[in-house]
Amino acid sequence: MYTPVKPYFYGQNRIMSASYLLGIDLGGTKIEAALLDAKTNQVIIRERVATEGHLGYDHILNNIAQLAHSVCRPYEFTPQHIGIATPGTLDPLTQTMKNCNTTALNGRHMKADLEKILGYEVRLANDANCFAIAEAQMGIVKDKMPEAQVVFGVIMGTGVGGGVVVNGRVIGGRHGIGGEWGHNFLDESGGSCYCGKTGCVETVISGPALERFYAKISGSEKKLKDIVSEYREGNAPFAQQTMERLYEQFGRAIAVVINIVDPDVIVIGGGVGNIDEIYTEGVERVKKYIFNPRVEVLFLKPSLGDSAGVFGAALL
C-alpha cells in the first residue's frame, strides 16, 4: 500500500515542466520517491512506500519500480535515467552491492536488475553521497556559500559516513568508497567494527559508540541526548569525559579529511551532528591536527532534513 506525500504543487498551480528529475531514497524501513523540475529543482511530488526488506530482494526491486511509475504516471513522464540513494555501495569492479545494512541487497546486481525492470538507466550512489550533493545544490551550502567547489557531507548518527562533491559531482572513487571516513582507523579503544577492522571512526564517535563509552566508565546506561543534557547541567564527570572524547576524537578524525580533501564546506548530518558543541568545541580541536595554522573550512548544519537523500538521488 502506497502512502503518498502531499505534493508541493497541485491542481492549477502544478508545474508542468517538460523535463523532470526522478530520485528514489532506499531506506531500511521506507522507500521515498521525488520528482523535481529539472530547471529549478522545485519539488513536484513525493511518495513513500514501505521497504518490506524481510520479503526479499525481488520484492524490494518491485516496490522501487512501482513507486517510480507511480510518481511519473500523472505527468506522462518517461525518464531517461533515475537516481537512487542506497544504504550501501555499488562495487565498480563486480557491479554488485556491498556494505548494505539491508542485507538482501548485498552481492546482487541491483543496477543491472533494475535497468531490466525499468527500461532506462539507473544511477546508484551511497546515501551519504546523496546527502552531500543535495545540501550542496539545494540546501545549506547553496544558501551560505554558493561558490563552494568542494563539499564534504558527514553523517554522524548510528553510524559514521561521508560523501565528497566536487563542482557539483559526486566523487565515488575507484572502489566506490569515496568519502568513507567512518572506517578510517582512529583509536584502538573503539574496539571491533562490523566491517572487520578495529578502532574505526564509527566505533569511537557514532551515537552508539559514545553511549557504550559512557556505560563503561559510569556503570550505567544513558541515551546520548541524556548524556548531552547531563553534561550541559554541569557537575557530571562521566558526561564530561564522554563529551570530551567526542570533541577530541572528532577533531582528530575530521582533520584527516581536511588535510587530504581540503573542502570549502563540511556539512554535518545525523543525530550526533545536532549537538551544538560540535561546531564550537569540536571545531576548536581540529586546530590541533590540521596541516594549517588556522581552520577556515566552514562547518554547517544541514537544512534539508530527511529529504536530503531523495533530493540528492534526483540530482544524480
PDB file of C-alpha atoms in Angstrom:
ATOM      1  CA  MET A   1       0.000   0.000   0.000  1.00  0.00           C
ATOM      2  CA  TYR A   2       1.490   3.329  -1.084  1.00  0.00           C
ATOM      3  CA  THR A   3       1.500   6.343   1.229  1.00  0.00           C
ATOM      4  CA  PRO A   4       1.529   9.483  -0.933  1.00  0.00           C
ATOM      5  CA  VAL A   5       3.272  12.556   0.447  1.00  0.00           C
ATOM      6  CA  LYS A   6       1.289  15.728  -0.180  1.00  0.00           C
ATOM      7  CA  PRO A   7       2.534  17.336  -3.426  1.00  0.00           C
ATOM      8  CA  TYR A   8       4.239  20.697  -3.141  1.00  0.00           C
ATOM      9  CA  PHE A   9       2.376  21.848  -6.286  1.00  0.00           C
ATOM     10  CA  TYR A  10      -1.067  20.585  -7.131  1.00  0.00           C
ATOM     11  CA  GLY A  11      -4.039  21.270  -9.365  1.00  0.00           C
ATOM     12  CA  GLN A  12      -3.963  24.606 -11.189  1.00  0.00           C
ATOM     13  CA  ASN A  13      -0.670  25.529  -9.513  1.00  0.00           C
ATOM     14  CA  ARG A  14       1.105  22.360 -10.619  1.00  0.00           C
ATOM     15  CA  ILE A  15       4.363  22.926 -12.501  1.00  0.00           C
ATOM     16  CA  MET A  16       4.041  21.454 -15.988  1.00  0.00           C
ATOM     17  CA  SER A  17       7.714  21.347 -16.912  1.00  0.00           C
ATOM     18  CA  ALA A  18       8.756  19.397 -19.973  1.00  0.00           C
ATOM     19  CA  SER A  19      11.644  17.869 -18.097  1.00  0.00           C
ATOM     20  CA  TYR A  20      11.920  16.306 -14.661  1.00  0.00           C
ATOM     21  CA  LEU A  21      14.483  14.611 -12.427  1.00  0.00           C
ATOM     22  CA  LEU A  22      13.457  11.398 -10.667  1.00  0.00           C
ATOM     23  CA  GLY A  23      15.098  10.265  -7.455  1.00  0.00           C
ATOM     24  CA  ILE A  24      14.485   7.430  -5.006  1.00  0.00           C
ATOM     25  CA  ASP A  25      15.842   7.043  -1.476  1.00  0.00           C
ATOM     26  CA  LEU A  26      16.024   3.385  -0.455  1.00  0.00           C
ATOM     27  CA  GLY A  27      15.968   3.133   3.334  1.00  0.00           C
ATOM     28  CA  GLY A  28      15.685   0.283   5.770  1.00  0.00           C
ATOM     29  CA  THR A  29      12.017   0.935   6.552  1.00  0.00           C
ATOM     30  CA  LYS A  30      10.766   3.152   3.714  1.00  0.00           C
ATOM     31  CA  ILE A  31      11.386   3.925   0.066  1.00  0.00           C
ATOM     32  CA  GLU A  32      10.736   7.519  -0.975  1.00  0.00           C
ATOM     33  CA  ALA A  33      10.474   8.914  -4.494  1.00  0.00           C
ATOM     34  CA  ALA A  34      10.620  12.557  -5.571  1.00  0.00           C
ATOM     35  CA  LEU A  35      10.066  14.206  -8.922  1.00  0.00           C
ATOM     36  CA  LEU A  36      11.873  17.537  -9.365  1.00  0.00           C
ATOM     37  CA  ASP A  37      11.601  20.179 -12.030  1.00  0.00           C
ATOM     38  CA  ALA A  38      14.864  19.839 -13.970  1.00  0.00           C
ATOM     39  CA  LYS A  39      15.300  23.586 -14.460  1.00  0.00           C
ATOM     40  CA  THR A  40      14.501  24.851 -10.984  1.00  0.00           C
ATOM     41  CA  ASN A  41      14.929  21.781  -8.726  1.00  0.00           C
ATOM     42  CA  GLN A  42      11.464  22.546  -7.369  1.00  0.00           C
ATOM     43  CA  VAL A  43       9.722  19.513  -5.890  1.00  0.00           C
ATOM     44  CA  ILE A  44       6.716  18.427  -7.942  1.00  0.00           C
ATOM     45  CA  ILE A  45       5.569  15.373  -5.987  1.00  0.00           C
ATOM     46  CA  ARG A  46       6.816  12.897  -3.381  1.00  0.00           C
ATOM     47  CA  GLU A  47       5.523   9.471  -2.443  1.00  0.00           C
ATOM     48  CA  ARG A  48       6.565   6.792   0.020  1.00  0.00           C
ATOM     49  CA  VAL A  49       6.119   3.049   0.363  1.00  0.00           C
ATOM     50  CA  ALA A  50       7.342   0.572   2.989  1.00  0.00           C
ATOM     51  CA  THR A  51      10.621  -1.158   2.087  1.00  0.00           C
ATOM     52  CA  GLU A  52       9.500  -4.554   3.415  1.00  0.00           C
ATOM     53  CA  GLY A  53      13.042  -5.847   3.152  1.00  0.00           C
ATOM     54  CA  HIS A  54      12.121  -9.031   5.018  1.00  0.00           C
ATOM     55  CA  LEU A  55      10.214 -10.106   1.888  1.00  0.00           C
ATOM     56  CA  GLY A  56      13.428 -10.294  -0.112  1.00  0.00           C
ATOM     57  CA  TYR A  57      15.421  -8.739  -2.917  1.00  0.00           C
ATOM     58  CA  ASP A  58      12.872  -9.159  -5.718  1.00  0.00           C
ATOM     59  CA  HIS A  59      10.150  -7.580  -3.593  1.00  0.00           C
ATOM     60  CA  ILE A  60      12.321  -4.523  -2.849  1.00  0.00           C
ATOM     61  CA  LEU A  61      13.058  -4.021  -6.540  1.00  0.00           C
ATOM     62  CA  ASN A  62       9.386  -4.404  -7.410  1.00  0.00           C
ATOM     63  CA  ASN A  63       8.490  -1.754  -4.833  1.00  0.00           C
ATOM     64  CA  ILE A  64      11.076   0.618  -6.318  1.00  0.00           C
ATOM     65  CA  ALA A  65       9.744   0.089  -9.839  1.00  0.00           C
ATOM     66  CA  GLN A  66       6.114   0.564  -8.876  1.00  0.00           C
ATOM     67  CA  LEU A  67       6.935   3.712  -6.929  1.00  0.00           C
ATOM     68  CA  ALA A  68       8.878   5.165  -9.876  1.00  0.00           C
ATOM     69  CA  HIS A  69       5.935   4.505 -12.206  1.00  0.00           C
ATOM     70  CA  SER A  70       3.505   5.972  -9.684  1.00  0.00           C
ATOM     71  CA  VAL A  71       5.166   9.387  -9.451  1.00  0.00           C
ATOM     72  CA  CYS A  72       5.796   9.654 -13.207  1.00  0.00           C
ATOM     73  CA  ARG A  73       2.416   8.475 -14.493  1.00  0.00           C
ATOM     74  CA  PRO A  74       0.361  11.610 -13.660  1.00  0.00           C
ATOM     75  CA  TYR A  75       2.821  13.747 -15.655  1.00  0.00           C
ATOM     76  CA  GLU A  76       3.098  11.356 -18.598  1.00  0.00           C
ATOM     77  CA  PHE A  77       6.838  11.391 -17.982  1.00  0.00           C
ATOM     78  CA  THR A  78       9.187   8.618 -19.093  1.00  0.00           C
ATOM     79  CA  PRO A  79      12.649   9.109 -17.539  1.00  0.00           C
ATOM     80  CA  GLN A  80      15.897   8.618 -19.401  1.00  0.00           C
ATOM     81  CA  HIS A  81      17.515   7.780 -16.083  1.00  0.00           C
ATOM     82  CA  ILE A  82      16.772   7.560 -12.375  1.00  0.00           C
ATOM     83  CA  GLY A  83      18.973   8.291  -9.349  1.00  0.00           C
ATOM     84  CA  ILE A  84      18.790   6.024  -6.318  1.00  0.00           C
ATOM     85  CA  ALA A  85      20.295   6.625  -2.868  1.00  0.00           C
ATOM     86  CA  THR A  86      21.278   3.249  -1.457  1.00  0.00           C
ATOM     87  CA  PRO A  87      22.196   2.031   2.038  1.00  0.00           C
ATOM     88  CA  GLY A  88      25.451   0.638   0.651  1.00  0.00           C
ATOM     89  CA  THR A  89      27.770   0.884  -2.324  1.00  0.00           C
ATOM     90  CA  LEU A  90      27.868  -0.470  -5.856  1.00  0.00           C
ATOM     91  CA  ASP A  91      31.262  -2.109  -6.318  1.00  0.00           C
ATOM     92  CA  PRO A  92      32.685  -0.645  -9.548  1.00  0.00           C
ATOM     93  CA  LEU A  93      34.571  -3.880 -10.365  1.00  0.00           C
ATOM     94  CA  THR A  94      31.945  -6.562  -9.675  1.00  0.00           C
ATOM     95  CA  GLN A  95      28.901  -4.321 -10.250  1.00  0.00           C
ATOM     96  CA  THR A  96      27.311  -5.870  -7.157  1.00  0.00           C
ATOM     97  CA  MET A  97      26.136  -4.176  -3.977  1.00  0.00           C
ATOM     98  CA  LYS A  98      28.237  -4.228  -0.812  1.00  0.00           C
ATOM     99  CA  ASN A  99      28.137  -2.848   2.751  1.00  0.00           C
ATOM    100  CA  CYS A 100      24.309  -2.616   2.765  1.00  0.00           C
ATOM    101  CA  ASN A 101      22.503  -2.811   6.102  1.00  0.00           C
ATOM    102  CA  THR A 102      19.516  -4.024   4.060  1.00  0.00           C
ATOM    103  CA  THR A 103      21.394  -7.287   3.679  1.00  0.00           C
ATOM    104  CA  ALA A 104      19.180  -8.713   0.928  1.00  0.00           C
ATOM    105  CA  LEU A 105      20.915  -6.299  -1.470  1.00  0.00           C
ATOM    106  CA  ASN A 106      24.482  -7.427  -0.789  1.00  0.00           C
ATOM    107  CA  GLY A 107      26.118  -9.350  -3.605  1.00  0.00           C
ATOM    108  CA  ARG A 108      23.285  -8.581  -6.022  1.00  0.00           C
ATOM    109  CA  HIS A 109      23.456  -6.843  -9.410  1.00  0.00           C
ATOM    110  CA  MET A 110      20.977  -4.199  -8.313  1.00  0.00           C
ATOM    111  CA  LYS A 111      21.788  -1.624 -11.002  1.00  0.00           C
ATOM    112  CA  ALA A 112      21.539  -4.111 -13.892  1.00  0.00           C
ATOM    113  CA  ASP A 113      18.437  -5.798 -12.459  1.00  0.00           C
ATOM    114  CA  LEU A 114      16.597  -2.504 -12.021  1.00  0.00           C
ATOM    115  CA  GLU A 115      17.541  -1.374 -15.521  1.00  0.00           C
ATOM    116  CA  LYS A 116      15.941  -4.548 -16.905  1.00  0.00           C
ATOM    117  CA  ILE A 117      12.758  -3.900 -14.951  1.00  0.00           C
ATOM    118  CA  LEU A 118      12.508  -0.158 -15.605  1.00  0.00           C
ATOM    119  CA  GLY A 119      13.876   0.023 -19.142  1.00  0.00           C
ATOM    120  CA  TYR A 120      16.115   3.037 -18.522  1.00  0.00           C
ATOM    121  CA  GLU A 121      19.455   3.933 -16.926  1.00  0.00           C
ATOM    122  CA  VAL A 122      19.855   3.630 -13.158  1.00  0.00           C
ATOM    123  CA  ARG A 123      22.445   5.730 -11.292  1.00  0.00           C
ATOM    124  CA  LEU A 124      23.260   4.499  -7.792  1.00  0.00           C
ATOM    125  CA  ALA A 125      25.074   6.362  -5.027  1.00  0.00           C
ATOM    126  CA  ASN A 126      25.558   5.832  -1.320  1.00  0.00           C
ATOM    127  CA  ASP A 127      23.060   7.755   0.812  1.00  0.00           C
ATOM    128  CA  ALA A 128      25.867   9.886   2.308  1.00  0.00           C
ATOM    129  CA  ASN A 129      26.900  10.993  -1.189  1.00  0.00           C
ATOM    130  CA  CYS A 130      23.292  11.893  -1.956  1.00  0.00           C
ATOM    131  CA  PHE A 131      23.098  13.842   1.303  1.00  0.00           C
ATOM    132  CA  ALA A 132      26.228  15.773   0.302  1.00  0.00           C
ATOM    133  CA  ILE A 133      25.117  16.692  -3.203  1.00  0.00           C
ATOM    134  CA  ALA A 134      21.634  17.705  -2.032  1.00  0.00           C
ATOM    135  CA  GLU A 135      22.971  20.054   0.627  1.00  0.00           C
ATOM    136  CA  ALA A 136      25.491  21.428  -1.881  1.00  0.00           C
ATOM    137  CA  GLN A 137      22.991  22.189  -4.636  1.00  0.00           C
ATOM    138  CA  MET A 138      19.660  22.638  -2.852  1.00  0.00           C
ATOM    139  CA  GLY A 139      20.419  23.064   0.839  1.00  0.00           C
ATOM    140  CA  ILE A 140      22.596  24.899   3.305  1.00  0.00           C
ATOM    141  CA  VAL A 141      25.698  25.222   1.091  1.00  0.00           C
ATOM    142  CA  LYS A 142      23.684  26.895  -1.640  1.00  0.00           C
ATOM    143  CA  ASP A 143      22.411  29.360   0.968  1.00  0.00           C
ATOM    144  CA  LYS A 144      25.628  30.034   2.888  1.00  0.00           C
ATOM    145  CA  MET A 145      28.451  29.523   0.358  1.00  0.00           C
ATOM    146  CA  PRO A 146      27.076  29.034  -3.166  1.00  0.00           C
ATOM    147  CA  GLU A 147      30.551  29.496  -4.632  1.00  0.00           C
ATOM    148  CA  ALA A 148      31.901  26.409  -2.800  1.00  0.00           C
ATOM    149  CA  GLN A 149      33.686  23.996  -5.133  1.00  0.00           C
ATOM    150  CA  VAL A 150      34.425  21.146  -2.703  1.00  0.00           C
ATOM    151  CA  VAL A 151      31.823  19.969  -0.180  1.00  0.00           C
ATOM    152  CA  PHE A 152      32.252  17.144   2.301  1.00  0.00           C
ATOM    153  CA  GLY A 153      28.994  15.755   3.683  1.00  0.00           C
ATOM    154  CA  VAL A 154      29.238  13.991   7.036  1.00  0.00           C
ATOM    155  CA  ILE A 155      26.762  11.547   8.543  1.00  0.00           C
ATOM    156  CA  MET A 156      27.258  11.101  12.301  1.00  0.00           C
ATOM    157  CA  GLY A 157      24.459   9.079  13.834  1.00  0.00           C
ATOM    158  CA  THR A 158      24.000   5.358  14.356  1.00  0.00           C
ATOM    159  CA  GLY A 159      26.975   5.029  12.021  1.00  0.00           C
ATOM    160  CA  VAL A 160      29.547   7.411  10.570  1.00  0.00           C
ATOM    161  CA  GLY A 161      29.836   8.016   6.840  1.00  0.00           C
ATOM    162  CA  GLY A 162      30.506  10.742   4.335  1.00  0.00           C
ATOM    163  CA  GLY A 163      30.436  11.870   0.756  1.00  0.00           C
ATOM    164  CA  VAL A 164      32.546  14.158  -1.421  1.00  0.00           C
ATOM    165  CA  VAL A 165      31.105  16.555  -4.001  1.00  0.00           C
ATOM    166  CA  VAL A 166      33.430  18.489  -6.313  1.00  0.00           C
ATOM    167  CA  ASN A 167      31.972  21.103  -8.648  1.00  0.00           C
ATOM    168  CA  GLY A 168      28.524  19.568  -8.300  1.00  0.00           C
ATOM    169  CA  ARG A 169      29.637  15.997  -8.949  1.00  0.00           C
ATOM    170  CA  VAL A 170      29.815  13.084  -6.518  1.00  0.00           C
ATOM    171  CA  ILE A 171      33.287  11.534  -6.283  1.00  0.00           C
ATOM    172  CA  GLY A 172      32.606   7.825  -5.883  1.00  0.00           C
ATOM    173  CA  GLY A 173      36.192   6.693  -6.329  1.00  0.00           C
ATOM    174  CA  ARG A 174      37.937   3.633  -7.715  1.00  0.00           C
ATOM    175  CA  HIS A 175      36.395   1.282  -5.143  1.00  0.00           C
ATOM    176  CA  GLY A 176      33.101   3.153  -4.789  1.00  0.00           C
ATOM    177  CA  ILE A 177      34.009   4.204  -1.240  1.00  0.00           C
ATOM    178  CA  GLY A 178      34.830   7.891  -1.753  1.00  0.00           C
ATOM    179  CA  GLY A 179      34.219   9.844   1.449  1.00  0.00           C
ATOM    180  CA  GLU A 180      34.001   6.809   3.760  1.00  0.00           C
ATOM    181  CA  TRP A 181      35.926   8.441   6.611  1.00  0.00           C
ATOM    182  CA  GLY A 182      33.899   6.441   9.158  1.00  0.00           C
ATOM    183  CA  HIS A 183      36.113   3.435   8.509  1.00  0.00           C
ATOM    184  CA  ASN A 184      39.459   5.140   8.807  1.00  0.00           C
ATOM    185  CA  PHE A 185      41.401   3.982  11.859  1.00  0.00           C
ATOM    186  CA  LEU A 186      41.017   6.368  14.783  1.00  0.00           C
ATOM    187  CA  ASP A 187      41.644   4.710  18.155  1.00  0.00           C
ATOM    188  CA  GLU A 188      42.024   1.123  19.422  1.00  0.00           C
ATOM    189  CA  SER A 189      39.690   1.898  22.314  1.00  0.00           C
ATOM    190  CA  GLY A 190      36.775   1.897  19.884  1.00  0.00           C
ATOM    191  CA  GLY A 191      37.014  -1.885  19.677  1.00  0.00           C
ATOM    192  CA  SER A 192      35.789  -4.114  16.870  1.00  0.00           C
ATOM    193  CA  CYS A 193      33.786  -2.722  13.971  1.00  0.00           C
ATOM    194  CA  TYR A 194      31.209  -4.594  11.900  1.00  0.00           C
ATOM    195  CA  CYS A 195      33.490  -4.064   8.881  1.00  0.00           C
ATOM    196  CA  GLY A 196      36.034  -6.445  10.396  1.00  0.00           C
ATOM    197  CA  LYS A 197      38.549  -3.791  11.433  1.00  0.00           C
ATOM    198  CA  THR A 198      39.279  -2.358  14.881  1.00  0.00           C
ATOM    199  CA  GLY A 199      39.155   1.227  16.110  1.00  0.00           C
ATOM    200  CA  CYS A 200      37.275   2.777  13.170  1.00  0.00           C
ATOM    201  CA  VAL A 201      35.962   6.327  13.498  1.00  0.00           C
ATOM    202  CA  GLU A 202      32.483   4.805  13.683  1.00  0.00           C
ATOM    203  CA  THR A 203      33.427   2.766  16.767  1.00  0.00           C
ATOM    204  CA  VAL A 204      34.521   5.918  18.593  1.00  0.00           C
ATOM    205  CA  ILE A 205      32.225   8.856  17.777  1.00  0.00           C
ATOM    206  CA  SER A 206      28.966   7.376  16.480  1.00  0.00           C
ATOM    207  CA  GLY A 207      25.974   7.744  18.786  1.00  0.00           C
ATOM    208  CA  PRO A 208      26.009   4.108  19.994  1.00  0.00           C
ATOM    209  CA  ALA A 209      29.794   4.239  20.467  1.00  0.00           C
ATOM    210  CA  LEU A 210      29.530   7.281  22.740  1.00  0.00           C
ATOM    211  CA  GLU A 211      26.738   5.593  24.714  1.00  0.00           C
ATOM    212  CA  ARG A 212      28.894   2.476  25.153  1.00  0.00           C
ATOM    213  CA  PHE A 213      31.803   4.615  26.380  1.00  0.00           C
ATOM    214  CA  TYR A 214      29.580   6.333  28.936  1.00  0.00           C
ATOM    215  CA  ALA A 215      28.249   2.988  30.189  1.00  0.00           C
ATOM    216  CA  LYS A 216      31.781   1.620  30.517  1.00  0.00           C
ATOM    217  CA  ILE A 217      33.094   4.476  32.644  1.00  0.00           C
ATOM    218  CA  SER A 218      29.931   5.117  34.672  1.00  0.00           C
ATOM    219  CA  GLY A 219      28.409   1.652  35.082  1.00  0.00           C
ATOM    220  CA  SER A 220      25.016   2.928  33.911  1.00  0.00           C
ATOM    221  CA  GLU A 221      23.383   3.243  30.515  1.00  0.00           C
ATOM    222  CA  LYS A 222      22.036   6.504  29.081  1.00  0.00           C
ATOM    223  CA  LYS A 223      20.881   7.716  25.690  1.00  0.00           C
ATOM    224  CA  LEU A 224      23.172  10.246  24.047  1.00  0.00           C
ATOM    225  CA  LYS A 225      20.626  13.062  24.345  1.00  0.00           C
ATOM    226  CA  ASP A 226      20.523  12.489  28.109  1.00  0.00           C
ATOM    227  CA  ILE A 227      24.303  12.413  28.324  1.00  0.00           C
ATOM    228  CA  VAL A 228      24.433  15.759  26.498  1.00  0.00           C
ATOM    229  CA  SER A 229      21.810  17.249  28.842  1.00  0.00           C
ATOM    230  CA  GLU A 230      23.713  15.979  31.886  1.00  0.00           C
ATOM    231  CA  TYR A 231      26.910  17.489  30.510  1.00  0.00           C
ATOM    232  CA  ARG A 232      25.275  20.879  29.981  1.00  0.00           C
ATOM    233  CA  GLU A 233      23.907  20.912  33.517  1.00  0.00           C
ATOM    234  CA  GLY A 234      27.461  20.606  34.875  1.00  0.00           C
ATOM    235  CA  ASN A 235      28.975  18.613  37.756  1.00  0.00           C
ATOM    236  CA  ALA A 236      28.652  15.369  35.783  1.00  0.00           C
ATOM    237  CA  PRO A 237      32.158  13.917  35.378  1.00  0.00           C
ATOM    238  CA  PHE A 238      31.154  10.894  33.281  1.00  0.00           C
ATOM    239  CA  ALA A 239      29.157  13.018  30.848  1.00  0.00           C
ATOM    240  CA  GLN A 240      32.090  15.452  30.762  1.00  0.00           C
ATOM    241  CA  GLN A 241      34.511  12.657  29.846  1.00  0.00           C
ATOM    242  CA  THR A 242      32.172  11.351  27.154  1.00  0.00           C
ATOM    243  CA  MET A 243      31.752  14.747  25.534  1.00  0.00           C
ATOM    244  CA  GLU A 244      35.482  15.472  25.749  1.00  0.00           C
ATOM    245  CA  ARG A 245      36.064  12.194  23.939  1.00  0.00           C
ATOM    246  CA  LEU A 246      33.648  13.289  21.212  1.00  0.00           C
ATOM    247  CA  TYR A 247      35.285  16.701  20.741  1.00  0.00           C
ATOM    248  CA  GLU A 248      38.860  15.435  20.736  1.00  0.00           C
ATOM    249  CA  GLN A 249      38.285  12.417  18.507  1.00  0.00           C
ATOM    250  CA  PHE A 250      36.061  14.363  16.117  1.00  0.00           C
ATOM    251  CA  GLY A 251      38.807  16.956  15.730  1.00  0.00           C
ATOM    252  CA  ARG A 252      41.407  14.290  15.085  1.00  0.00           C
ATOM    253  CA  ALA A 253      39.240  12.327  12.619  1.00  0.00           C
ATOM    254  CA  ILE A 254      37.923  15.223  10.552  1.00  0.00           C
ATOM    255  CA  ALA A 255      41.391  16.796  10.374  1.00  0.00           C
ATOM    256  CA  VAL A 256      42.481  13.822   8.257  1.00  0.00           C
ATOM    257  CA  VAL A 257      39.695  14.619   5.790  1.00  0.00           C
ATOM    258  CA  ILE A 258      40.652  18.305   5.705  1.00  0.00           C
ATOM    259  CA  ASN A 259      44.327  17.509   5.163  1.00  0.00           C
ATOM    260  CA  ILE A 260      43.523  15.274   2.190  1.00  0.00           C
ATOM    261  CA  VAL A 261      40.463  16.871   0.581  1.00  0.00           C
ATOM    262  CA  ASP A 262      40.632  20.453   1.951  1.00  0.00           C
ATOM    263  CA  PRO A 263      36.912  21.159   1.416  1.00  0.00           C
ATOM    264  CA  ASP A 264      35.345  24.604   1.356  1.00  0.00           C
ATOM    265  CA  VAL A 265      32.427  23.366   3.458  1.00  0.00           C
ATOM    266  CA  ILE A 266      31.716  20.428   5.759  1.00  0.00           C
ATOM    267  CA  VAL A 267      28.018  19.725   6.391  1.00  0.00           C
ATOM    268  CA  ILE A 268      27.307  17.517   9.405  1.00  0.00           C
ATOM    269  CA  GLY A 269      24.140  15.431   9.392  1.00  0.00           C
ATOM    270  CA  GLY A 270      22.864  12.716  11.694  1.00  0.00           C
ATOM    271  CA  GLY A 271      21.909  12.758  15.360  1.00  0.00           C
ATOM    272  CA  VAL A 272      25.415  13.459  16.686  1.00  0.00           C
ATOM    273  CA  GLY A 273      25.650  16.338  14.211  1.00  0.00           C
ATOM    274  CA  ASN A 274      22.749  18.017  16.029  1.00  0.00           C
ATOM    275  CA  ILE A 275      24.943  18.631  19.081  1.00  0.00           C
ATOM    276  CA  ASP A 276      25.716  22.356  19.005  1.00  0.00           C
ATOM    277  CA  GLU A 277      29.062  21.971  20.753  1.00  0.00           C
ATOM    278  CA  ILE A 278      30.432  20.048  17.755  1.00  0.00           C
ATOM    279  CA  TYR A 279      30.550  23.368  15.909  1.00  0.00           C
ATOM    280  CA  THR A 280      32.454  25.124  18.695  1.00  0.00           C
ATOM    281  CA  GLU A 281      34.398  22.720  20.919  1.00  0.00           C
ATOM    282  CA  GLY A 282      34.727  20.082  18.212  1.00  0.00           C
ATOM    283  CA  VAL A 283      35.943  22.510  15.568  1.00  0.00           C
ATOM    284  CA  GLU A 284      38.359  24.040  18.095  1.00  0.00           C
ATOM    285  CA  ARG A 285      40.077  20.631  18.437  1.00  0.00           C
ATOM    286  CA  VAL A 286      40.561  20.465  14.662  1.00  0.00           C
ATOM    287  CA  LYS A 287      43.206  23.183  15.018  1.00  0.00           C
ATOM    288  CA  LYS A 288      45.484  20.734  16.845  1.00  0.00           C
ATOM    289  CA  TYR A 289      45.608  18.305  13.958  1.00  0.00           C
ATOM    290  CA  ILE A 290      45.314  20.011  10.569  1.00  0.00           C
ATOM    291  CA  PHE A 291      48.338  20.969   8.489  1.00  0.00           C
ATOM    292  CA  ASN A 292      47.499  24.661   8.627  1.00  0.00           C
ATOM    293  CA  PRO A 293      47.764  27.369  11.307  1.00  0.00           C
ATOM    294  CA  ARG A 294      44.022  28.066  11.224  1.00  0.00           C
ATOM    295  CA  VAL A 295      40.715  26.405  10.344  1.00  0.00           C
ATOM    296  CA  GLU A 296      38.952  28.198   7.519  1.00  0.00           C
ATOM    297  CA  VAL A 297      36.644  25.437   6.305  1.00  0.00           C
ATOM    298  CA  LEU A 298      33.016  26.317   7.052  1.00  0.00           C
ATOM    299  CA  PHE A 299      31.179  23.801   9.277  1.00  0.00           C
ATOM    300  CA  LEU A 300      27.411  23.869   8.759  1.00  0.00           C
ATOM    301  CA  LYS A 301      24.267  22.114   9.925  1.00  0.00           C
ATOM    302  CA  PRO A 302      22.146  20.700   7.075  1.00  0.00           C
ATOM    303  CA  SER A 303      18.859  22.332   6.100  1.00  0.00           C
ATOM    304  CA  LEU A 304      17.024  19.607   4.156  1.00  0.00           C
ATOM    305  CA  GLY A 305      16.371  17.156   6.984  1.00  0.00           C
ATOM    306  CA  ASP A 306      15.500  13.613   5.932  1.00  0.00           C
ATOM    307  CA  SER A 307      14.639  14.857   2.432  1.00  0.00           C
ATOM    308  CA  ALA A 308      18.308  15.208   1.525  1.00  0.00           C
ATOM    309  CA  GLY A 309      18.660  11.592   0.392  1.00  0.00           C
ATOM    310  CA  VAL A 310      15.832  11.601  -2.132  1.00  0.00           C
ATOM    311  CA  PHE A 311      16.705  15.068  -3.443  1.00  0.00           C
ATOM    312  CA  GLY A 312      20.355  14.061  -3.849  1.00  0.00           C
ATOM    313  CA  ALA A 313      19.301  10.917  -5.699  1.00  0.00           C
ATOM    314  CA  ALA A 314      17.328  13.011  -8.179  1.00  0.00           C
ATOM    315  CA  LEU A 315      20.370  15.227  -8.718  1.00  0.00           C
ATOM    316  CA  LEU A 316      22.487  12.235  -9.739  1.00  0.00           C
TER     317      LEU A 316
END
